[in-house]
Short mmCIF file of C-alpha atoms and ligand atoms in Angstrom, two decimals:
data_model
loop_
_atom_site.label_atom_id
_atom_site.label_comp_id
_atom_site.label_asym_id
_atom_site.label_seq_id
_atom_site.Cartn_x
_atom_site.Cartn_y
_atom_site.Cartn_z
CA MET X 1 -7.69 -28.32 -4.82
CA LYS X 2 -8.41 -24.83 -3.55
CA THR X 3 -6.62 -21.81 -4.97
CA PRO X 4 -6.08 -19.08 -2.36
CA LEU X 5 -5.85 -15.36 -3.15
CA MET X 6 -2.40 -15.39 -1.56
CA ASP X 7 -0.33 -17.98 0.31
CA LEU X 8 1.41 -16.64 3.40
CA LYS X 9 2.05 -20.02 4.92
CA GLY X 10 3.59 -21.34 1.71
CA GLN X 11 6.01 -18.42 1.72
CA TYR X 12 6.95 -19.02 5.35
CA GLU X 13 7.75 -22.65 4.58
CA LEU X 14 10.35 -21.55 2.02
CA ILE X 15 12.25 -19.42 4.56
CA ARG X 16 11.30 -21.22 7.76
CA GLU X 17 14.82 -22.00 9.00
CA GLN X 18 16.13 -18.47 8.54
CA VAL X 19 13.08 -16.84 10.11
CA ASN X 20 13.05 -19.22 13.04
CA GLN X 21 16.75 -18.58 13.70
CA ALA X 22 16.28 -14.82 13.54
CA ILE X 23 13.36 -15.02 15.96
CA LEU X 24 15.32 -17.20 18.39
CA ARG X 25 18.23 -14.76 18.20
CA VAL X 26 15.88 -11.95 19.28
CA LEU X 27 14.36 -14.03 22.07
CA ASP X 28 17.87 -14.80 23.36
CA SER X 29 18.97 -11.16 23.11
CA GLY X 30 16.62 -9.88 25.81
CA GLN X 31 15.86 -6.74 23.78
CA TYR X 32 12.37 -6.74 22.29
CA ILE X 33 11.32 -3.23 21.26
CA LEU X 34 13.20 -0.66 19.12
CA GLY X 35 16.55 -2.44 19.34
CA PRO X 36 19.31 -3.27 16.86
CA GLU X 37 17.07 -5.27 14.49
CA VAL X 38 14.70 -2.32 14.09
CA LYS X 39 17.63 0.04 13.54
CA LYS X 40 19.08 -2.19 10.83
CA LEU X 41 15.71 -2.71 9.17
CA GLU X 42 15.21 1.07 9.11
CA GLU X 43 18.53 1.49 7.31
CA GLU X 44 17.87 -1.38 4.93
CA VAL X 45 14.35 -0.30 3.95
CA ALA X 46 15.50 3.31 3.49
CA HIS X 47 18.32 2.04 1.28
CA PHE X 48 15.94 -0.24 -0.67
CA VAL X 49 13.70 2.69 -1.61
CA ASP X 50 16.55 5.19 -1.94
CA ALA X 51 15.54 7.44 0.96
CA SER X 52 17.82 8.79 3.71
CA TYR X 53 15.90 7.90 6.88
CA GLY X 54 13.59 5.11 8.00
CA ILE X 55 11.50 5.17 11.17
CA GLY X 56 9.82 1.93 12.27
CA VAL X 57 6.38 2.21 13.85
CA ALA X 58 3.56 -0.09 14.97
CA ASN X 59 1.65 -0.30 11.67
CA GLY X 60 1.03 1.42 8.33
CA THR X 61 -1.88 3.47 9.65
CA ASP X 62 0.24 4.95 12.44
CA ALA X 63 2.95 5.65 9.86
CA LEU X 64 0.45 7.92 8.06
CA VAL X 65 -0.82 9.56 11.25
CA LEU X 66 2.65 10.29 12.65
CA SER X 67 3.85 11.67 9.31
CA LEU X 68 0.91 14.05 8.95
CA ASP X 69 1.23 15.11 12.59
CA ALA X 70 4.98 15.73 12.23
CA ALA X 71 4.34 17.79 9.10
CA GLY X 72 2.04 20.02 11.13
CA ILE X 73 -1.18 18.99 9.39
CA GLY X 74 -4.13 19.40 11.75
CA PRO X 75 -7.53 20.97 12.40
CA GLY X 76 -8.66 23.38 9.70
CA ASP X 77 -6.39 21.83 7.06
CA GLU X 78 -7.53 19.97 3.98
CA VAL X 79 -5.63 17.07 2.45
CA LEU X 80 -6.28 15.95 -1.14
CA THR X 81 -6.46 12.19 -1.46
CA THR X 82 -8.05 9.33 -3.37
CA PRO X 83 -11.41 7.71 -2.56
CA PHE X 84 -10.27 4.37 -4.03
CA THR X 85 -8.04 3.00 -1.28
CA PHE X 86 -8.13 1.22 2.04
CA PHE X 87 -9.97 3.24 4.69
CA ALA X 88 -6.78 3.90 6.71
CA THR X 89 -5.51 6.45 4.18
CA ALA X 90 -8.32 8.94 4.81
CA GLU X 91 -8.74 7.88 8.42
CA ALA X 92 -5.21 9.08 9.18
CA ILE X 93 -6.08 12.53 7.82
CA SER X 94 -9.17 12.67 10.04
CA ARG X 95 -7.22 11.30 13.01
CA VAL X 96 -4.93 14.36 13.07
CA GLY X 97 -8.00 16.59 12.90
CA ALA X 98 -7.71 17.56 9.23
CA THR X 99 -10.30 16.97 6.49
CA PRO X 100 -9.83 14.59 3.57
CA VAL X 101 -10.87 16.05 0.21
CA PHE X 102 -11.43 13.26 -2.27
CA VAL X 103 -10.19 13.61 -5.83
CA ASP X 104 -11.39 11.15 -8.48
CA ILE X 105 -9.10 8.52 -9.93
CA ASP X 106 -7.70 7.80 -13.36
CA PRO X 107 -9.90 4.85 -14.44
CA LYS X 108 -6.95 3.21 -16.22
CA THR X 109 -4.57 3.04 -13.26
CA TYR X 110 -6.97 3.44 -10.28
CA ASN X 111 -4.57 6.07 -8.92
CA LEU X 112 -5.47 9.64 -8.02
CA ASP X 113 -5.78 11.73 -11.20
CA PRO X 114 -3.30 14.64 -10.94
CA ASP X 115 -5.24 16.66 -13.54
CA GLN X 116 -8.12 16.97 -11.09
CA LEU X 117 -6.09 18.28 -8.13
CA GLU X 118 -6.50 21.96 -9.03
CA THR X 119 -10.30 21.80 -9.14
CA HIS X 120 -10.39 20.67 -5.50
CA ARG X 121 -7.90 23.25 -4.22
CA THR X 122 -9.08 25.73 -1.57
CA GLU X 123 -7.21 28.16 0.67
CA LYS X 124 -7.23 25.40 3.31
CA THR X 125 -5.40 22.81 1.20
CA ARG X 126 -2.12 21.88 2.83
CA ALA X 127 -1.10 18.49 1.51
CA ILE X 128 -1.61 15.68 -1.01
CA LEU X 129 -1.76 12.06 0.08
CA PRO X 130 -1.52 9.88 -3.04
CA VAL X 131 -1.69 6.10 -2.75
CA HIS X 132 0.23 3.75 -5.04
CA ILE X 133 -2.77 1.49 -5.30
CA PHE X 134 -2.57 -2.24 -5.98
CA GLY X 135 1.21 -1.88 -6.41
CA GLN X 136 1.39 0.66 -9.22
CA ALA X 137 3.26 3.93 -8.63
CA ALA X 138 1.05 7.01 -8.98
CA ASN X 139 2.07 9.80 -11.36
CA MET X 140 4.39 11.48 -8.87
CA VAL X 141 5.92 13.87 -11.40
CA ASP X 142 2.61 15.66 -11.95
CA ILE X 143 1.63 15.40 -8.28
CA MET X 144 4.94 16.93 -7.13
CA ALA X 145 4.71 19.68 -9.76
CA CYS X 146 1.27 20.67 -8.46
CA ALA X 147 2.47 20.51 -4.84
CA ARG X 148 5.53 22.63 -5.61
CA ASP X 149 3.36 25.38 -7.11
CA HIS X 150 1.35 25.65 -3.90
CA HIS X 151 4.00 24.67 -1.29
CA TRP X 152 2.03 21.60 -0.23
CA PHE X 153 3.38 18.64 1.72
CA VAL X 154 3.24 15.33 -0.17
CA LEU X 155 2.99 12.06 1.74
CA GLU X 156 3.03 8.87 -0.34
CA ASP X 157 1.00 5.95 0.97
CA GLY X 158 3.25 3.14 -0.24
CA ALA X 159 1.56 0.37 1.80
CA GLN X 160 0.88 -1.67 -1.36
CA ALA X 161 3.84 -0.68 -3.49
CA ILE X 162 7.24 -1.17 -1.88
CA GLY X 163 9.69 -1.54 -4.78
CA ALA X 164 7.51 0.10 -7.46
CA GLU X 165 8.96 3.02 -9.43
CA PHE X 166 7.94 6.15 -11.26
CA LYS X 167 10.35 7.37 -13.95
CA GLY X 168 13.11 5.23 -12.45
CA HIS X 169 12.65 6.47 -8.88
CA ARG X 170 11.34 4.23 -6.16
CA VAL X 171 8.11 4.81 -4.32
CA GLY X 172 9.29 6.29 -1.03
CA SER X 173 11.85 8.61 -2.62
CA LEU X 174 9.40 10.72 -4.64
CA GLY X 175 7.35 12.70 -2.08
CA HIS X 176 8.43 14.56 1.07
CA ALA X 177 7.81 11.39 3.05
CA ALA X 178 6.28 7.97 2.44
CA THR X 179 4.78 5.21 4.50
CA PHE X 180 4.85 1.43 4.29
CA SER X 181 2.83 -1.25 6.04
CA PHE X 182 4.23 -4.61 7.05
CA PHE X 183 0.79 -6.16 7.56
CA PRO X 184 1.24 -9.88 6.72
CA THR X 185 -0.51 -9.68 3.32
CA LYS X 186 1.60 -6.79 1.95
CA ASN X 187 4.48 -7.42 -0.47
CA LEU X 188 6.86 -7.08 2.48
CA GLY X 189 4.75 -8.51 5.29
CA GLY X 190 5.72 -9.50 8.81
CA TYR X 191 4.20 -12.04 11.18
CA GLY X 192 2.09 -9.42 12.87
CA ASP X 193 1.70 -5.66 12.56
CA GLY X 194 4.42 -3.22 11.59
CA GLY X 195 5.00 -0.08 9.57
CA MET X 196 7.65 2.41 8.50
CA ILE X 197 8.07 6.01 7.42
CA VAL X 198 10.86 6.97 5.04
CA THR X 199 11.99 10.49 4.21
CA ASN X 200 14.97 12.55 3.11
CA ASP X 201 14.00 15.32 5.53
CA GLU X 202 16.17 15.03 8.64
CA HIS X 203 14.04 17.41 10.68
CA LEU X 204 10.85 15.47 9.89
CA ALA X 205 12.59 12.15 10.69
CA THR X 206 13.72 13.45 14.09
CA LYS X 207 10.24 14.67 14.88
CA ILE X 208 8.62 11.33 13.95
CA ARG X 209 11.24 9.44 15.99
CA SER X 210 10.19 11.49 19.00
CA LEU X 211 6.44 11.18 18.30
CA ARG X 212 6.57 7.37 18.24
CA VAL X 213 7.81 7.33 21.85
CA HIS X 214 5.44 9.78 23.52
CA GLY X 215 7.11 12.88 22.11
CA SER X 216 10.19 12.28 24.21
CA ASP X 217 13.53 13.99 23.83
CA PRO X 218 16.16 11.95 21.91
CA THR X 219 18.51 12.22 24.90
CA SER X 220 16.07 11.20 27.62
CA LYS X 221 12.85 9.30 27.55
CA TYR X 222 11.57 11.12 30.59
CA ILE X 223 11.76 14.54 28.98
CA ASN X 224 8.73 15.05 26.76
CA ARG X 225 8.80 17.82 24.20
CA GLN X 226 5.38 17.25 22.65
CA ILE X 227 2.28 15.08 22.95
CA GLY X 228 3.12 11.91 21.05
CA TYR X 229 2.05 8.32 20.59
CA ASN X 230 3.08 4.85 21.61
CA SER X 231 3.81 3.43 18.17
CA ARG X 232 6.87 1.22 18.08
CA LEU X 233 8.10 -1.63 15.94
CA ASP X 234 9.20 -4.71 17.79
CA GLU X 235 12.41 -6.66 17.33
CA LEU X 236 10.73 -9.95 16.40
CA GLN X 237 8.95 -8.34 13.46
CA ALA X 238 12.06 -6.43 12.39
CA ALA X 239 14.23 -9.55 12.49
CA ALA X 240 11.76 -11.51 10.34
CA LEU X 241 11.28 -8.58 7.96
CA ARG X 242 15.04 -8.28 7.44
CA ILE X 243 15.07 -11.87 6.18
CA LYS X 244 12.13 -11.22 3.87
CA LEU X 245 13.57 -7.96 2.55
CA LYS X 246 16.42 -9.96 1.01
CA TYR X 247 13.89 -11.74 -1.19
CA LEU X 248 11.63 -8.79 -1.95
CA GLU X 249 13.16 -7.92 -5.32
CA GLU X 250 12.87 -11.53 -6.46
CA TRP X 251 9.32 -11.85 -5.13
CA ASN X 252 8.20 -8.61 -6.79
CA GLN X 253 9.67 -9.89 -10.05
CA ALA X 254 7.81 -13.18 -9.64
CA ARG X 255 4.58 -11.22 -9.12
CA ARG X 256 5.26 -9.31 -12.36
CA GLU X 257 5.76 -12.56 -14.23
CA CYS X 258 2.49 -13.97 -12.90
CA ALA X 259 0.74 -10.75 -13.95
CA GLN X 260 2.24 -10.92 -17.44
CA LEU X 261 0.98 -14.45 -17.89
CA TYR X 262 -2.52 -13.44 -16.73
CA ASP X 263 -2.44 -10.41 -19.08
CA HIS X 264 -1.65 -12.73 -21.96
CA LEU X 265 -4.17 -15.44 -21.07
CA LEU X 266 -7.03 -13.00 -20.41
CA SER X 267 -6.37 -10.73 -23.37
CA ASN X 268 -9.27 -11.77 -25.62
CA LEU X 269 -12.04 -11.60 -23.04
CA PRO X 270 -14.51 -8.79 -22.33
CA ILE X 271 -12.68 -7.85 -19.12
CA GLY X 272 -10.22 -5.09 -18.24
CA THR X 273 -6.73 -6.22 -17.25
CA PRO X 274 -4.28 -3.95 -15.36
CA GLN X 275 -2.81 -1.05 -17.31
CA VAL X 276 0.50 0.36 -16.22
CA LEU X 277 1.07 4.01 -17.05
CA GLU X 278 4.05 4.94 -19.21
CA GLY X 279 6.93 5.67 -16.81
CA ALA X 280 5.39 3.70 -13.94
CA THR X 281 6.05 0.18 -12.73
CA SER X 282 3.83 -2.06 -10.63
CA VAL X 283 4.77 -4.63 -8.02
CA TYR X 284 1.29 -6.19 -8.37
CA HIS X 285 0.28 -6.22 -4.74
CA LEU X 286 -3.03 -7.35 -6.22
CA TYR X 287 -3.99 -8.43 -9.73
CA ILE X 288 -7.16 -6.46 -10.42
CA ILE X 289 -9.48 -7.06 -13.34
CA GLN X 290 -12.71 -5.33 -14.35
CA SER X 291 -15.88 -7.13 -15.27
CA GLU X 292 -19.43 -5.92 -15.97
CA GLU X 293 -20.60 -9.12 -14.27
CA ARG X 294 -18.25 -8.90 -11.32
CA ASP X 295 -20.40 -10.62 -8.72
CA ALA X 296 -21.44 -13.48 -11.01
CA LEU X 297 -17.83 -14.00 -12.09
CA MET X 298 -16.73 -14.10 -8.44
CA ALA X 299 -19.44 -16.66 -7.65
CA HIS X 300 -18.35 -18.77 -10.63
CA LEU X 301 -14.70 -18.77 -9.52
CA GLN X 302 -15.71 -19.56 -5.97
CA LYS X 303 -17.57 -22.63 -7.24
CA ARG X 304 -14.34 -23.72 -8.90
CA GLY X 305 -12.53 -23.36 -5.54
CA MET X 306 -10.74 -20.16 -6.54
CA ALA X 307 -10.59 -17.29 -4.09
CA THR X 308 -11.23 -13.74 -5.30
CA ASN X 309 -11.92 -10.48 -3.52
CA ALA X 310 -13.57 -7.22 -4.50
CA TYR X 311 -11.34 -4.38 -3.35
CA TYR X 312 -13.02 -1.22 -2.31
CA THR X 313 -16.68 -1.92 -2.96
CA VAL X 314 -17.55 1.35 -1.18
CA PRO X 315 -15.37 4.30 -2.18
CA LEU X 316 -14.33 6.34 0.83
CA HIS X 317 -16.40 9.46 0.06
CA LEU X 318 -19.54 7.30 0.36
CA GLN X 319 -18.55 5.52 3.58
CA ILE X 320 -20.90 5.87 6.55
CA ALA X 321 -18.01 7.27 8.61
CA TYR X 322 -17.71 10.16 6.13
CA ARG X 323 -21.41 10.94 5.78
CA GLU X 324 -20.88 14.27 7.45
CA LEU X 325 -18.59 15.38 4.62
CA GLY X 326 -21.72 15.50 2.47
CA TYR X 327 -20.60 13.75 -0.71
CA GLN X 328 -23.39 12.58 -3.01
CA VAL X 329 -23.55 9.49 -5.19
CA GLY X 330 -22.22 10.56 -8.58
CA SER X 331 -19.69 13.09 -7.23
CA LEU X 332 -16.64 10.91 -8.07
CA PRO X 333 -17.90 8.82 -10.97
CA HIS X 334 -14.76 6.85 -11.85
CA ALA X 335 -14.21 5.58 -8.31
CA GLU X 336 -17.90 4.75 -7.99
CA ALA X 337 -18.04 2.84 -11.28
CA LEU X 338 -14.88 0.86 -10.52
CA ALA X 339 -16.09 -0.04 -7.04
CA LYS X 340 -18.77 -2.08 -8.82
CA ARG X 341 -16.55 -3.64 -11.48
CA THR X 342 -13.20 -4.61 -9.95
CA LEU X 343 -12.06 -7.88 -8.45
CA ALA X 344 -8.71 -9.39 -7.51
CA LEU X 345 -7.60 -12.75 -8.88
CA PRO X 346 -5.18 -15.00 -6.95
CA LEU X 347 -1.59 -13.77 -7.25
CA TYR X 348 1.43 -14.42 -5.05
CA PRO X 349 5.14 -14.85 -5.77
CA GLU X 350 5.14 -18.62 -5.29
CA MET X 351 2.14 -19.16 -7.59
CA LYS X 352 2.70 -21.93 -10.13
CA GLU X 353 2.19 -21.29 -13.85
CA GLU X 354 -0.20 -24.18 -13.91
CA THR X 355 -2.41 -22.52 -11.29
CA ILE X 356 -2.50 -19.28 -13.30
CA TYR X 357 -3.65 -21.29 -16.34
CA GLN X 358 -6.39 -22.89 -14.22
CA VAL X 359 -7.67 -19.54 -12.96
CA ALA X 360 -7.58 -18.06 -16.47
CA ASP X 361 -9.42 -21.10 -17.82
CA ALA X 362 -12.12 -20.70 -15.19
CA VAL X 363 -12.54 -17.03 -16.20
CA LYS X 364 -12.77 -18.06 -19.87
CA GLU X 365 -15.29 -20.72 -19.01
CA PHE X 366 -17.49 -18.07 -17.38
CA TYR X 367 -17.49 -16.00 -20.56
CA GLN X 368 -18.08 -18.90 -22.91
CA GLY X 369 -21.74 -18.84 -21.96
CA THR X 370 -22.09 -15.08 -22.33
CA VAL X 371 -20.13 -14.05 -25.46
C1 PLP B 1 -2.65 -1.79 4.46
C2 PLP B 1 -2.83 -0.37 4.11
C3 PLP B 1 -2.72 0.66 5.07
C4 PLP B 1 -2.65 0.39 6.55
O1 PLP B 1 -1.63 -0.39 6.98
P1 PLP B 1 -1.77 -1.17 8.40
O2 PLP B 1 -0.41 -1.69 8.62
O3 PLP B 1 -2.79 -2.23 8.23
O4 PLP B 1 -2.17 -0.16 9.42
C5 PLP B 1 -2.79 1.96 4.64
N1 PLP B 1 -2.97 2.27 3.36
C6 PLP B 1 -3.10 1.32 2.41
C7 PLP B 1 -3.28 1.73 0.98
C8 PLP B 1 -3.04 -0.03 2.75
O5 PLP B 1 -3.20 -0.96 1.80
#
């Protein structure tokens, strides 16, 4: 039997009736874009993360772009961010005309290291874009303290971490604004693309609401106040996501339990298991381990029918698309080292204990020959 990295179809089967009914309800309603389902989902997601406003958009990348644009970040501005993330994080900064400045990560948590923010500060720095990578909340207390000193805008990229917390506060309620992605593989994933911005800033929320529909005036769609985007969430996705949101707490808890079992089973091997910072929680979007023999271990697991994936084999500062920024190999050593060592093991809320034992056994088997 094959073990997948995640099991989207298995999850759908558990909620099939409810999702199908919600989708049929939308089809019958005749309203397909930015209707009542989107409005309710916006309220429910904002409530879930303890923020005041939610604005549904087409995907998580647009959520970042529209937020930065609404905050007035643009050409000539620098935004401090992490090199150890999905490309979209930095791409959004470049898309509004600003320049990403990469700050190395804490090798324990894989999140941006707040102690290194000051060394990358210039008179052009305007914002910080931390990512709660693999599901673990970044150290938002230190990040916000640094931002406060310099009056910087802080946008959290929460695409992988809906439900995670730092010091008891949810991701999405810690920065000036935060973004989520509803890409199918995320902890709260739709059946297509989707994204959301949450914020407590009413002015920013109003601006983003206008930007997503071509910069139009709230009172009339044919009065345009600024150059905007077409970035809307559709009713079918929102209706399905509202069903899934009801289970998110339970699913995140199930992920934590899977991770705990892995932690226990893998504890005596020469590999690094996830470390959660004091004060932070993780919703284990991915279960990431470190191995000196990453590629050989992945090949071994593949032979046993177990899917793995190496996340972020090329850190963003060394991507071809960012060659012009002029970073050299060796400039961000932690991100570069981890890009060669990390891999994700299968983990999803419906995963059976027995399957976790099988994966852990296959990892142990790999090391029996070498230690
Ligand atoms: C998935 C992801 C995004 C982009 O979301 P899309 O919905 O695919 O556009 C951005 N940042 C991070 C960290 C992600 O994991």
